[in-house]
Coordinates of C-alpha atoms in Angstrom, one line a residue:
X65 CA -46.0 189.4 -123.8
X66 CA -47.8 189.3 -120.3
X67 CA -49.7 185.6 -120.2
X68 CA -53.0 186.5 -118.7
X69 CA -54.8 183.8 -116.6
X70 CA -58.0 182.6 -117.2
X71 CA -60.6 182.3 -114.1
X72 CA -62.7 179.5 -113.8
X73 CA -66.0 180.5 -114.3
X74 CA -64.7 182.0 -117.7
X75 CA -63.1 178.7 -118.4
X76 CA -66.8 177.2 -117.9
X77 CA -68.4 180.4 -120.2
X78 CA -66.0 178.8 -123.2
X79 CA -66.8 175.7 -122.3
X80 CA -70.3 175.8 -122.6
X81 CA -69.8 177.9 -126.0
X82 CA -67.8 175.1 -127.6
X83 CA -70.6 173.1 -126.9
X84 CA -73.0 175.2 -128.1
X85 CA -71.3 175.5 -131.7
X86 CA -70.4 171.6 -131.5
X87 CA -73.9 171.4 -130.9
X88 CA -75.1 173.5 -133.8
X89 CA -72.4 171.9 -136.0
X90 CA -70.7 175.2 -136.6
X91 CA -67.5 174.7 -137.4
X92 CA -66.2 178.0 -138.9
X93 CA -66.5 181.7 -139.0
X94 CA -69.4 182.0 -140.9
X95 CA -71.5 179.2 -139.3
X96 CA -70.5 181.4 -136.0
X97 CA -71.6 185.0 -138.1
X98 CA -74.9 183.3 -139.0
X99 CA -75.6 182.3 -135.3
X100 CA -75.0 185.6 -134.5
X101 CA -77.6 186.7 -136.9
X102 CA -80.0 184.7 -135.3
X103 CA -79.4 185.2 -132.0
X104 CA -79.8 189.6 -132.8
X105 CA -83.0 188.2 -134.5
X106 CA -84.4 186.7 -131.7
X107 CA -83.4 189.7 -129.7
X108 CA -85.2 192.2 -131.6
X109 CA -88.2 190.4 -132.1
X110 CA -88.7 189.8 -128.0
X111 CA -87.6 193.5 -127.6
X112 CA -90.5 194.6 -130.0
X113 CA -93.0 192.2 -128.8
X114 CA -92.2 193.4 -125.0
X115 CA -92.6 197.1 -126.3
X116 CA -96.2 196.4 -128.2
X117 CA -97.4 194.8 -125.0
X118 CA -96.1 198.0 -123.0
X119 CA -97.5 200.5 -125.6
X120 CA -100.9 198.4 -125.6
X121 CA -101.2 197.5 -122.0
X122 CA -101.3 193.6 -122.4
X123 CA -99.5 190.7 -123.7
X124 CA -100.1 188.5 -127.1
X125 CA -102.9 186.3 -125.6
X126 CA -104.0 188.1 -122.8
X127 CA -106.6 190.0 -124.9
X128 CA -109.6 190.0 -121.8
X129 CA -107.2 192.2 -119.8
X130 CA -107.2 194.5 -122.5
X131 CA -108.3 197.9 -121.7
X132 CA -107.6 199.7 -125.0
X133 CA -109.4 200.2 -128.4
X134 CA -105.9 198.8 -129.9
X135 CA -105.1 195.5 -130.9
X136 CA -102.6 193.5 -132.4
X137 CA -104.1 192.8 -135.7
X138 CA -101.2 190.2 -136.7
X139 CA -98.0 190.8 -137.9
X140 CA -95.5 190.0 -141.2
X141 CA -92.3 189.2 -141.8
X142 CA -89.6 192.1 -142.0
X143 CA -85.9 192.3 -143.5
X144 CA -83.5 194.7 -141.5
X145 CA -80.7 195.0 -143.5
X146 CA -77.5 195.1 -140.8
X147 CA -73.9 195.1 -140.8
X148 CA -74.3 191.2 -140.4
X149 CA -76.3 190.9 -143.9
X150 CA -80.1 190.9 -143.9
X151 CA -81.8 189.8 -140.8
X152 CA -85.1 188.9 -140.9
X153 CA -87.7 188.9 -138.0

């Protein structure tokens, strides 16, 4: 078996993720799956917020700029149901 070396800066990369999970007391695999839920949470809700303020022309509070007859008229809470389990966003 060919030992493969490991450069620095990905040396620091696991570094920094042991601390992460150390951080967020994860400990085991499915402390690490449910962080990975959140984190494709938190990436779908930026991604859709980004696209609403493309499609309407101006960002959440920036409403004076607005030069649409669209608006954000709030939102609710929605369950994508994943290969992870059910995320919600």
């Amino acid at each position: 078996m060919v030992k493969r070396k490991i450069t620095p800066e990905r040396r620091e990369q696991r570094k920094k993720l042991l601390e992460l999970l150390q951080r967020a007391g994860i400990n085991d695999v499915a402390g690490v799956q449910e962080l990975f839920k959140e984190m494709v949470s938190t990436v779908l809700e930026n991604g859709l917020e980004g696209e609403l303020d493309d499609e309407l022309g101006y960002s959440k509070y920036d409403y004076r700029n607005k030069e649409t007859d669209n608006s954000r008229n709030g939102y609710s809470e929605k369950t994508l149901k994943t290969s992870l389990g059910d995320i919600e966003i």
